[in-house]
Amino acid sequence: MNIDTIALQCFIAVAETGSFTKAAERVGRTQSAVSQQMSKLESLLGKLLLVRGKAFTLTPEGEVFLGYARRIFALHREALDRFKEPELEGEVRFGLPENFASVYLAEILADFSRIHPRILLNIECDLTLNLFDRFKKNEFDLVLVKMNRPEDLPNGLDVWSEPLKWVGDQSLIDPAKPVPLILAPQPCVYRASAVRSLEQASRSWRLVFSSPSYAGAVAAVRAGMGISVMPQTMIPDDLQAVDAAVLPKLADTHTSLIKHVANNTAVNTLEEFVLRRLKH
C-alpha cells in the first residue's frame, strides 16, 4: 500500500479549508483532481475520511489520519529541502514581532537551521512599525509584519488575516469606569487598534501594564491586572476572549512578509520555507 504525497497534500488542504474549491486553489490543481485524490485515498485506506456536505468536515478516522498526513508530508518536504540544495549557504537578516517568534516561529526557524546548517540566520524581534522602519533602512533582508489593512503594505506578500480579540477577566470591565488595559508600548499595531476602537465608542481607558513581551502581557492577564488585545489564534487555552457585546469590535489584523527585491537564494529559500510552514 503506497500513499501518494500529492493525495496527502490535497487531503490536508481539504481538511483545513473545508472546501474542494479552496483546496484546489491552495495546491494548484483542479477541483475534480482534488476530488479524485480524496476518493483514491479513502479507497486505499478502506475508511471514509470526509463527511460530504455544504462544507466538508472530517470523520473520526479522518481526524486521526490528519495527524499522520501532516507528519508524513512535512518529513517529505524536509527531505526534498535538505537534499535538493545541501550546500546552500549565505546570511539572512530576519525581523519579526516577538509574539510571532514565541508562538509560531521558534520551531520553524530551528527546523530551517537544521535543514540548511550553512545558512546563517540573524534574527531580531521588535515592534512591527520599528521593523518596517528598519527594513526601509536596509537593516533586514526579510521581515514579518502586522498591519491594520493589507493596503498599508502594497508590496507585502499576504500570509494570513484574522480577528483581534479583547482577552481577560470580563468582571474587570465596569461601564462606569475606564477599561484597564494591558498593552505593548507605542508604536504597536494592536495598541493602536485597541485605543482607536475604544475612543470611537467614547469609552474611557487607562493603561495598567505595558510590556513589549507577549509572555509579559499573558502573565499580566493571568494575574487579573486588566484586559489585553490578541489575535484569536494566539489566545492561550487558559484565557478567554471577552464577549463581543461588552467592548467595541476590533479591526482584523493582517500579516505580511516583505523582502528586498534581490536575487538572493538564501533569502528566497527562507521566505518559501516560512510561508509553507505558516500556511500549513
XYZ file of N, CA and C in Angstrom, residues 32-268:
711
model
N -11.806 18.810 -9.655
C -12.062 17.396 -9.939
C -10.844 16.543 -9.592
N -9.641 17.104 -9.789
C -8.426 16.358 -9.444
C -8.338 16.148 -7.937
N -8.687 17.172 -7.162
C -8.692 17.039 -5.701
C -9.710 15.990 -5.269
N -10.904 16.027 -5.872
C -11.944 15.047 -5.551
C -11.472 13.627 -5.843
N -10.801 13.448 -6.975
C -10.282 12.124 -7.330
C -9.225 11.649 -6.339
N -8.357 12.565 -5.897
C -7.338 12.209 -4.909
C -7.973 11.768 -3.598
N -9.064 12.453 -3.194
C -9.739 12.082 -1.949
C -10.376 10.699 -2.063
N -10.999 10.440 -3.191
C -11.622 9.130 -3.395
C -10.570 8.027 -3.406
N -9.437 8.303 -4.067
C -8.347 7.322 -4.135
C -7.791 7.030 -2.742
N -7.632 8.093 -1.935
C -7.077 7.932 -0.598
C -8.030 7.130 0.290
N -9.315 7.433 0.230
C -10.302 6.690 1.033
C -10.366 5.231 0.600
N -10.271 4.978 -0.707
C -10.290 3.601 -1.207
C -9.050 2.840 -0.737
N -7.905 3.526 -0.745
C -6.653 2.910 -0.323
C -6.699 2.527 1.150
N -7.237 3.426 1.986
C -7.283 3.191 3.431
C -8.476 2.327 3.850
N -9.479 2.252 2.986
C -10.686 1.500 3.329
C -11.515 2.177 4.396
N -11.387 3.508 4.509
C -12.122 4.286 5.514
C -12.637 5.584 4.890
N -13.786 6.035 5.358
C -14.275 7.356 4.976
C -13.542 8.402 5.809
N -12.936 9.386 5.144
C -12.186 10.424 5.838
C -12.954 11.730 5.939
N -13.908 11.927 5.010
C -14.633 13.194 4.943
C -16.132 12.975 5.036
N -16.794 13.898 5.724
C -18.260 13.945 5.729
C -18.663 14.952 4.667
N -19.276 14.472 3.591
C -19.650 15.350 2.498
C -20.892 16.151 2.869
N -20.845 17.436 2.626
C -21.961 18.333 2.912
C -21.691 19.682 2.301
N -22.404 20.708 2.792
C -22.173 22.059 2.277
C -20.716 22.459 2.506
N -20.196 22.080 3.669
C -18.772 22.245 3.956
C -18.259 20.882 4.413
N -17.092 20.503 3.948
C -16.538 19.203 4.286
C -15.975 19.206 5.708
N -16.297 18.190 6.464
C -15.721 18.002 7.799
C -15.090 16.619 7.849
N -14.270 16.403 8.862
C -13.566 15.131 8.982
C -14.366 14.128 9.804
N -14.334 12.871 9.388
C -14.862 11.779 10.210
C -13.871 11.525 11.346
N -14.239 10.759 12.354
C -13.258 10.413 13.401
C -11.985 9.792 12.824
N -12.147 8.921 11.797
C -10.963 8.341 11.154
C -10.158 9.415 10.427
N -10.868 10.392 9.847
C -10.187 11.487 9.167
C -9.380 12.342 10.117
N -9.912 12.581 11.322
C -9.182 13.358 12.333
C -7.876 12.658 12.707
N -7.949 11.351 12.888
C -6.746 10.586 13.240
C -5.742 10.619 12.094
N -6.235 10.406 10.872
C -5.333 10.348 9.727
C -4.696 11.705 9.429
N -5.390 12.804 9.763
C -4.841 14.134 9.502
C -3.503 14.329 10.220
N -3.402 13.827 11.449
C -2.142 13.932 12.179
C -1.018 13.207 11.471
N -1.299 11.985 10.977
C -0.294 11.244 10.230
C 0.059 11.963 8.930
N -0.964 12.459 8.228
C -0.751 13.113 6.934
C 0.174 14.315 7.069
N -0.053 15.127 8.089
C 0.780 16.311 8.296
C 2.231 15.923 8.578
N 2.416 14.904 9.408
C 3.779 14.485 9.750
C 4.501 13.891 8.538
N 3.796 13.064 7.767
C 4.417 12.436 6.594
C 4.772 13.498 5.560
N 3.834 14.433 5.313
C 4.069 15.447 4.284
C 5.181 16.403 4.708
N 5.218 16.759 5.993
C 6.280 17.650 6.480
C 7.651 16.988 6.331
N 7.740 15.696 6.636
C 9.007 14.978 6.501
C 9.410 14.868 5.029
N 8.425 14.662 4.174
C 8.668 14.610 2.728
C 9.271 15.917 2.233
N 8.679 17.065 2.633
C 9.197 18.363 2.197
C 10.582 18.642 2.795
N 10.771 18.219 4.043
C 12.071 18.433 4.686
C 13.167 17.676 3.943
N 12.867 16.434 3.533
C 13.857 15.639 2.808
C 14.206 16.298 1.470
N 13.183 16.816 0.765
C 13.431 17.496 -0.501
C 14.288 18.737 -0.289
N 13.941 19.515 0.751
C 14.712 20.720 1.047
C 16.170 20.386 1.352
N 16.360 19.338 2.129
C 17.713 19.006 2.593
C 18.619 18.535 1.467
N 18.073 17.723 0.559
C 18.932 17.113 -0.446
C 18.894 17.810 -1.798
N 17.939 18.704 -1.981
C 17.894 19.445 -3.244
C 19.045 20.444 -3.314
N 19.302 21.128 -2.173
C 20.370 22.122 -2.129
C 21.159 21.978 -0.826
N 21.852 20.854 -0.648
C 22.525 20.609 0.633
C 23.648 21.586 0.947
N 24.204 22.217 -0.106
C 25.322 23.113 0.124
C 24.902 24.590 0.114
N 23.611 24.842 0.157
C 23.129 26.222 0.150
C 23.697 26.974 1.352
N 24.249 28.146 1.106
C 24.827 28.915 2.197
C 24.588 30.402 1.972
N 24.800 31.183 3.028
C 24.601 32.623 2.952
C 24.188 33.152 4.312
N 23.719 34.372 4.337
C 23.297 35.014 5.579
C 21.970 35.717 5.340
N 21.042 35.585 6.291
C 19.732 36.228 6.175
C 19.446 36.996 7.458
N 19.139 38.280 7.298
C 18.740 39.117 8.432
C 17.218 39.156 8.449
N 16.630 38.527 9.466
C 15.174 38.332 9.526
C 14.611 39.039 10.759
N 13.646 39.921 10.546
C 12.997 40.621 11.647
C 11.549 40.193 11.795
N 11.095 40.030 13.034
C 9.717 39.603 13.263
C 9.236 40.067 14.629
N 7.919 40.187 14.810
C 7.374 40.561 16.120
C 7.647 39.479 17.154
N 7.823 39.895 18.386
C 8.181 38.966 19.460
C 7.094 37.915 19.686
N 5.814 38.312 19.590
C 4.756 37.322 19.839
C 4.735 36.240 18.758
N 5.068 36.589 17.519
C 5.140 35.589 16.465
C 6.294 34.623 16.723
N 7.408 35.160 17.180
C 8.557 34.304 17.490
C 8.200 33.320 18.599
N 7.469 33.792 19.611
C 7.120 32.949 20.757
C 6.120 31.861 20.382
N 5.123 32.213 19.579
C 4.009 31.295 19.325
C 4.229 30.429 18.096
N 4.739 31.006 17.022
C 4.775 30.293 15.755
C 6.160 29.878 15.266
N 7.137 30.771 15.365
C 8.322 30.637 14.530
C 9.544 29.990 15.177
N 9.542 29.808 16.481
C 10.728 29.217 17.118
C 11.033 27.842 16.529
N 10.032 26.990 16.440
C 10.234 25.635 15.907
C 10.539 25.669 14.412
N 9.849 26.575 13.683
C 10.059 26.676 12.238
C 11.496 27.069 11.926
N 12.007 28.072 12.639
C 13.367 28.533 12.383
C 14.407 27.514 12.817
N 14.118 26.786 13.886
C 15.033 25.721 14.311
C 15.104 24.620 13.254
N 13.957 24.270 12.671
C 13.930 23.259 11.614
C 14.704 23.744 10.383
N 14.531 25.024 10.046
C 15.237 25.572 8.882
C 16.751 25.494 9.093
N 17.208 25.855 10.268
C 18.644 25.821 10.556
C 19.195 24.398 10.516
N 18.384 23.449 10.928
C 18.828 22.043 10.895
C 18.939 21.542 9.455
N 17.986 21.949 8.605
C 17.987 21.504 7.210
C 19.058 22.223 6.402
N 19.269 23.510 6.703
C 20.245 24.323 5.969
C 21.279 24.879 6.954
N 22.158 24.033 7.466
C 23.092 24.460 8.518
C 24.100 25.518 8.079
N 24.287 25.691 6.759
C 25.286 26.651 6.299
C 24.686 28.026 5.996
N 23.380 28.174 6.238
C 22.766 29.499 6.149
C 22.758 30.113 7.543
N 23.395 31.257 7.683
C 23.480 31.936 8.971
C 22.253 32.835 9.137
N 21.443 32.571 10.157
C 20.273 33.385 10.431
C 20.591 34.409 11.514
N 20.366 35.681 11.210
C 20.444 36.751 12.200
C 19.018 37.239 12.443
N 18.455 36.898 13.596
C 17.043 37.152 13.867
C 16.904 38.193 14.967
N 16.030 39.172 14.733
C 15.744 40.196 15.734
C 14.243 40.357 15.876
N 13.799 40.531 17.116
C 12.385 40.791 17.391
C 12.201 42.258 17.760
N 11.117 42.840 17.274
C 10.828 44.241 17.567
C 9.354 44.475 17.274
N 8.871 45.671 17.604
C 7.510 46.052 17.251
C 7.414 46.240 15.745
N 6.233 45.962 15.195
C 6.051 45.975 13.747
C 6.511 47.265 13.093
N 6.089 48.419 13.611
C 6.430 49.682 12.964
C 7.931 49.953 13.020
N 8.574 49.512 14.096
C 10.033 49.622 14.167
C 10.700 48.718 13.133
N 10.171 47.500 12.991
C 10.704 46.568 11.996
C 10.595 47.156 10.594
N 9.442 47.739 10.300
C 9.217 48.294 8.976
C 10.171 49.457 8.696
N 10.351 50.327 9.695
C 11.277 51.449 9.525
C 12.705 50.954 9.285
N 13.108 49.949 10.048
C 14.463 49.417 9.902
C 14.625 48.663 8.579
N 13.559 48.031 8.118
C 13.596 47.357 6.825
C 13.855 48.371 5.705
N 13.186 49.530 5.789
C 13.375 50.570 4.775
C 14.807 51.124 4.799
N 15.466 50.994 5.956
C 16.866 51.432 6.065
C 17.851 50.319 5.696
N 17.302 49.209 5.173
C 18.104 48.064 4.713
C 18.814 47.336 5.856
N 18.204 47.343 7.052
C 18.772 46.606 8.177
C 18.324 45.143 8.180
N 17.292 44.818 7.384
C 16.795 43.446 7.287
C 16.671 43.049 5.825
N 16.812 41.738 5.577
C 16.539 41.196 4.246
C 15.077 40.786 4.127
N 14.497 40.398 5.258
C 13.152 39.835 5.273
C 12.496 40.205 6.596
N 11.237 40.642 6.565
C 10.533 40.938 7.809
C 9.097 40.420 7.739
N 8.609 39.977 8.878
C 7.216 39.571 9.041
C 6.546 40.664 9.855
N 5.498 41.274 9.318
C 4.900 42.438 9.970
C 3.389 42.306 10.056
N 2.809 43.028 11.024
C 1.362 43.068 11.225
C 0.860 44.443 10.794
N -0.239 44.469 10.067
C -0.820 45.720 9.616
C -2.318 45.719 9.864
N -2.906 46.937 10.000
C -4.351 47.031 10.174
C -5.085 46.740 8.874
N -4.462 47.106 7.747
C -5.087 46.900 6.442
C -4.048 46.361 5.469
N -4.430 45.412 4.586
C -3.464 44.882 3.623
C -2.886 45.967 2.721
N -3.701 46.985 2.408
C -3.226 48.042 1.509
C -2.161 48.921 2.152
N -1.960 48.799 3.487
C -0.886 49.544 4.136
C 0.487 49.057 3.667
N 0.518 47.874 3.087
C 1.779 47.275 2.668
C 1.603 46.693 1.269
N 1.513 47.556 0.239
C 1.178 47.082 -1.112
C 2.163 46.076 -1.694
N 3.419 46.100 -1.243
C 4.415 45.175 -1.780
C 4.591 43.928 -0.920
N 3.780 43.808 0.122
C 3.898 42.658 1.006
C 3.215 41.426 0.439
N 3.706 40.272 0.833
C 3.098 39.005 0.455
C 2.188 38.572 1.591
N 0.890 38.557 1.343
C -0.080 38.267 2.390
C 0.105 36.849 2.922
N 0.193 36.725 4.242
C 0.339 35.417 4.878
C -1.006 34.948 5.419
N -1.629 35.763 6.250
C -2.993 35.464 6.695
C -3.595 36.693 7.361
N -4.923 36.646 7.528
C -5.660 37.674 8.250
C -6.506 36.985 9.304
N -6.684 37.653 10.435
C -7.505 37.069 11.489
C -8.029 38.158 12.412
N -9.103 37.866 13.151
C -9.670 38.878 14.046
C -8.832 39.089 15.298
N -8.834 40.318 15.775
C -8.272 40.639 17.086
C -9.367 40.494 18.125
N -8.993 40.077 19.332
C -9.968 39.881 20.400
C -9.502 40.565 21.684
N -10.469 41.070 22.439
C -10.191 41.521 23.809
C -10.062 40.270 24.670
N -9.058 40.194 25.514
C -8.795 38.991 26.301
C -8.592 39.356 27.768
N -9.268 38.616 28.661
C -9.077 38.844 30.085
C -10.324 38.549 30.892
N -10.256 38.871 32.165
C -11.361 38.643 33.091
C -12.449 39.691 32.849
N -13.572 39.258 32.333
C -14.658 40.171 31.960
C -15.202 40.952 33.144
N -15.060 40.409 34.358
C -15.587 41.100 35.541
C -14.816 42.387 35.837
N -13.651 42.557 35.220
C -12.871 43.779 35.422
C -13.451 44.972 34.658
N -14.375 44.705 33.749
C -14.919 45.763 32.892
C -16.181 46.332 33.524
N -16.111 47.587 33.919
C -17.235 48.306 34.529
C -17.579 49.485 33.620
N -18.820 49.540 33.091
C -19.187 50.634 32.188
C -18.969 52.021 32.776
N -18.976 52.122 34.112
C -18.825 53.422 34.761
C -17.364 53.803 35.000
N -16.435 52.873 34.697
C -15.015 53.123 34.957
C -14.184 52.914 33.686
N -13.001 53.518 33.640
C -12.131 53.301 32.488
C -11.744 51.819 32.362
N -11.616 51.341 31.127
C -11.225 49.954 30.880
C -9.736 49.799 31.214
N -9.373 48.877 32.129
C -7.945 48.676 32.462
C -7.258 47.875 31.361
N -6.260 48.462 30.742
C -5.639 47.835 29.576
C -4.213 47.350 29.843
N -3.900 46.213 29.233
C -2.550 45.644 29.212
C -2.098 45.673 27.764
N -1.153 46.554 27.437
C -0.773 46.769 26.048
C 0.739 46.908 25.901
N 1.201 46.708 24.681
C 2.606 46.967 24.365
C 2.810 48.476 24.253
N 4.033 48.948 24.419
C 4.286 50.387 24.258
C 4.134 50.815 22.797
N 4.046 52.101 22.586
C 3.998 52.613 21.216
C 5.361 52.432 20.554
N 5.454 52.247 19.227
C 4.330 52.099 18.301
C 3.931 50.633 18.164
N 2.705 50.288 18.494
C 2.234 48.905 18.424
C 0.910 48.886 17.665
N 0.801 48.010 16.689
C -0.409 47.924 15.870
C -1.610 47.519 16.719
N -1.426 46.538 17.622
C -2.533 46.096 18.463
C -2.966 47.211 19.415
N -2.008 47.912 19.976
C -2.325 49.023 20.882
C -3.127 50.094 20.146
N -2.671 50.461 18.950
C -3.371 51.485 18.181
C -4.801 51.060 17.870
N -5.000 49.782 17.545
C -6.336 49.280 17.244
C -7.235 49.334 18.474
N -6.690 48.942 19.640
C -7.472 48.960 20.878
C -7.892 50.373 21.247
N -6.946 51.298 21.232
C -7.248 52.681 21.607
C -8.236 53.306 20.634
N -8.037 53.065 19.345
C -8.932 53.640 18.342
C -10.364 53.121 18.526
N -10.517 51.824 18.767
C -11.853 51.242 18.937
C -12.563 51.812 20.154
N -11.835 51.951 21.263
C -12.439 52.486 22.482
C -12.810 53.961 22.317
N -11.922 54.736 21.729
C -12.188 56.169 21.592
C -13.307 56.432 20.602
N -13.418 55.631 19.560
C -14.529 55.783 18.626
C -15.863 55.451 19.285
N -15.824 54.573 20.290
C -17.043 54.206 21.026
C -17.237 55.084 22.258
N -16.376 56.101 22.424
C -16.444 57.012 23.581
C -16.315 56.270 24.899
N -15.462 55.237 24.921
C -15.182 54.502 26.147
C -13.839 54.979 26.708
N -13.822 55.322 27.968
C -12.567 55.738 28.604
C -11.716 54.510 28.922
N -10.406 54.725 29.033
C -9.500 53.613 29.302
C -8.288 54.127 30.079
N -7.582 53.189 30.723
C -6.337 53.533 31.404
C -5.354 52.382 31.233
N -4.101 52.719 31.110
C -3.057 51.709 30.933
C -2.579 51.245 32.310
N -2.745 49.944 32.595
C -2.330 49.410 33.895
C -1.035 48.596 33.803
N -0.683 48.168 32.577
C 0.530 47.357 32.415
C 1.015 47.512 30.977
N 2.297 47.814 30.822
C 2.867 47.987 29.484
C 4.114 47.131 29.351
N 4.150 46.304 28.305
C 5.310 45.443 28.066
C 5.372 45.093 26.582
N 6.551 45.109 25.982
C 6.669 44.689 24.583
C 6.640 43.176 24.429
N 6.632 42.455 25.559
C 6.707 40.999 25.544
C 5.317 40.365 25.561
N 5.101 39.429 24.656
C 3.852 38.652 24.646
C 3.715 37.863 25.948
N 4.805 37.239 26.386
C 4.769 36.467 27.632
C 4.420 37.365 28.817
N 4.951 38.592 28.821
C 4.638 39.527 29.903
C 3.172 39.913 29.913
N 2.608 40.161 28.731
C 1.190 40.515 28.640
C 0.308 39.354 29.095
N 0.657 38.137 28.681
C -0.114 36.959 29.096
C -0.072 36.793 30.609
N 1.104 36.981 31.212
C 1.246 36.855 32.664
C 0.392 37.896 33.382
N 0.359 39.123 32.857
C -0.431 40.188 33.483
C -1.921 39.899 33.383
N -2.361 39.348 32.259
C -3.773 38.981 32.110
C -4.117 37.855 33.073
N -3.239 36.870 33.181
C -3.489 35.746 34.106
C -3.558 36.220 35.545
N -2.815 37.285 35.859
C -2.815 37.822 37.221
C -4.051 38.679 37.498
N -4.880 38.881 36.478
C -6.098 39.654 36.672
C -5.880 41.154 36.726
N -4.797 41.630 36.101
C -4.497 43.056 36.158
C -5.347 43.881 35.199
N -5.779 43.275 34.083
C -6.544 44.051 33.124
C -6.878 43.252 31.879
N -7.239 43.975 30.830
C -7.677 43.397 29.566
C -6.631 43.690 28.491
N -6.301 42.681 27.694
C -5.330 42.871 26.624
C -5.990 42.611 25.275
N -5.203 42.750 24.222
C -5.672 42.515 22.853
C -4.730 41.504 22.210
N -5.309 40.432 21.629
C -4.503 39.392 20.996
C -5.204 38.873 19.756
N -4.424 38.412 18.763
C -5.040 37.700 17.640
C -5.725 36.439 18.171
N -6.775 36.053 17.524
C -7.570 34.927 18.006
C -6.740 33.663 18.187
N -5.817 33.388 17.252
C -5.038 32.153 17.323
C -3.925 32.201 18.366
N -3.679 33.371 18.970
C -2.625 33.483 19.972
C -3.170 33.511 21.402
N -4.478 33.361 21.560
C -5.047 33.361 22.905
C -4.735 32.025 23.579
N -4.013 32.019 24.696
C -3.713 30.750 25.382
C -4.994 30.033 25.805
N -4.912 28.712 25.916
C -6.091 27.908 26.234
C -6.714 28.279 27.572
N -5.909 28.771 28.513
C -6.446 29.067 29.840
C -7.000 30.491 29.958
N -6.977 31.253 28.875
C -7.551 32.598 28.874
C -8.748 32.649 27.936
N -9.630 33.602 28.197
C -10.846 33.687 27.400
C -11.000 35.054 26.759
N -11.613 35.049 25.568
C -11.944 36.303 24.908
C -13.159 36.915 25.592
N -13.192 38.239 25.648
C -14.320 38.961 26.225
C -15.510 38.861 25.270
N -16.714 38.732 25.806
C -17.910 38.667 24.973
C -17.969 39.862 24.024
N -18.382 39.591 22.784
C -18.357 40.613 21.737
C -19.181 41.847 22.077
N -20.234 41.681 22.874
C -21.122 42.807 23.163
C -20.590 43.717 24.269
N -19.551 43.300 24.971
C -19.078 44.048 26.135
C -18.180 45.222 25.752
N -17.302 45.019 24.787
C -16.385 46.065 24.330
C -16.515 46.217 22.815
N -16.155 47.391 22.284
C -16.302 47.600 20.832
C -15.454 46.637 20.011
N -15.962 46.314 18.820
C -15.276 45.371 17.926
C -13.924 45.936 17.484
N -12.956 45.043 17.418
C -11.616 45.404 16.944
C -11.475 45.041 15.468
N -10.687 45.816 14.746
C -10.442 45.516 13.340
C -9.587 44.260 13.216
N -9.741 43.557 12.101
C -8.894 42.389 11.843
C -7.441 42.825 11.706
N -6.540 41.905 11.999
C -5.114 42.168 11.785
C -4.639 41.367 10.587
N -3.731 41.943 9.808
C -3.247 41.324 8.578
C -1.731 41.149 8.671
N -1.269 39.960 8.383
C 0.151 39.633 8.492
C 0.756 39.472 7.105
N 1.876 40.147 6.883
C 2.535 40.097 5.580
C 4.025 39.846 5.744
N 4.603 39.277 4.706
C 6.041 39.043 4.654
C 6.604 39.915 3.532
N 7.631 40.691 3.838
C 8.227 41.544 2.808
C 9.739 41.324 2.760
N 10.274 41.493 1.560
C 11.719 41.345 1.388
C 12.190 42.355 0.349
N 13.472 42.641 0.383
C 14.052 43.496 -0.635
C 14.182 42.702 -1.930
N 13.890 43.352 -3.033
C 13.981 42.682 -4.323
C 15.447 42.401 -4.622
N 15.788 41.129 -4.596
C 17.187 40.746 -4.828
C 17.232 39.271 -5.192
N 18.211 38.904 -5.973
C 18.392 37.510 -6.365
C 19.253 36.809 -5.322
N 18.678 36.644 -4.132
C 19.394 36.047 -3.002
C 18.749 34.705 -2.692
N 19.438 33.630 -3.049
C 18.864 32.292 -2.901
C 18.580 31.953 -1.444
N 19.468 32.350 -0.535
C 19.263 32.057 0.881
C 18.007 32.746 1.402
N 17.816 34.025 1.056
C 16.626 34.772 1.485
C 15.367 34.152 0.886
N 15.417 33.837 -0.413
C 14.250 33.246 -1.072
C 13.888 31.892 -0.478
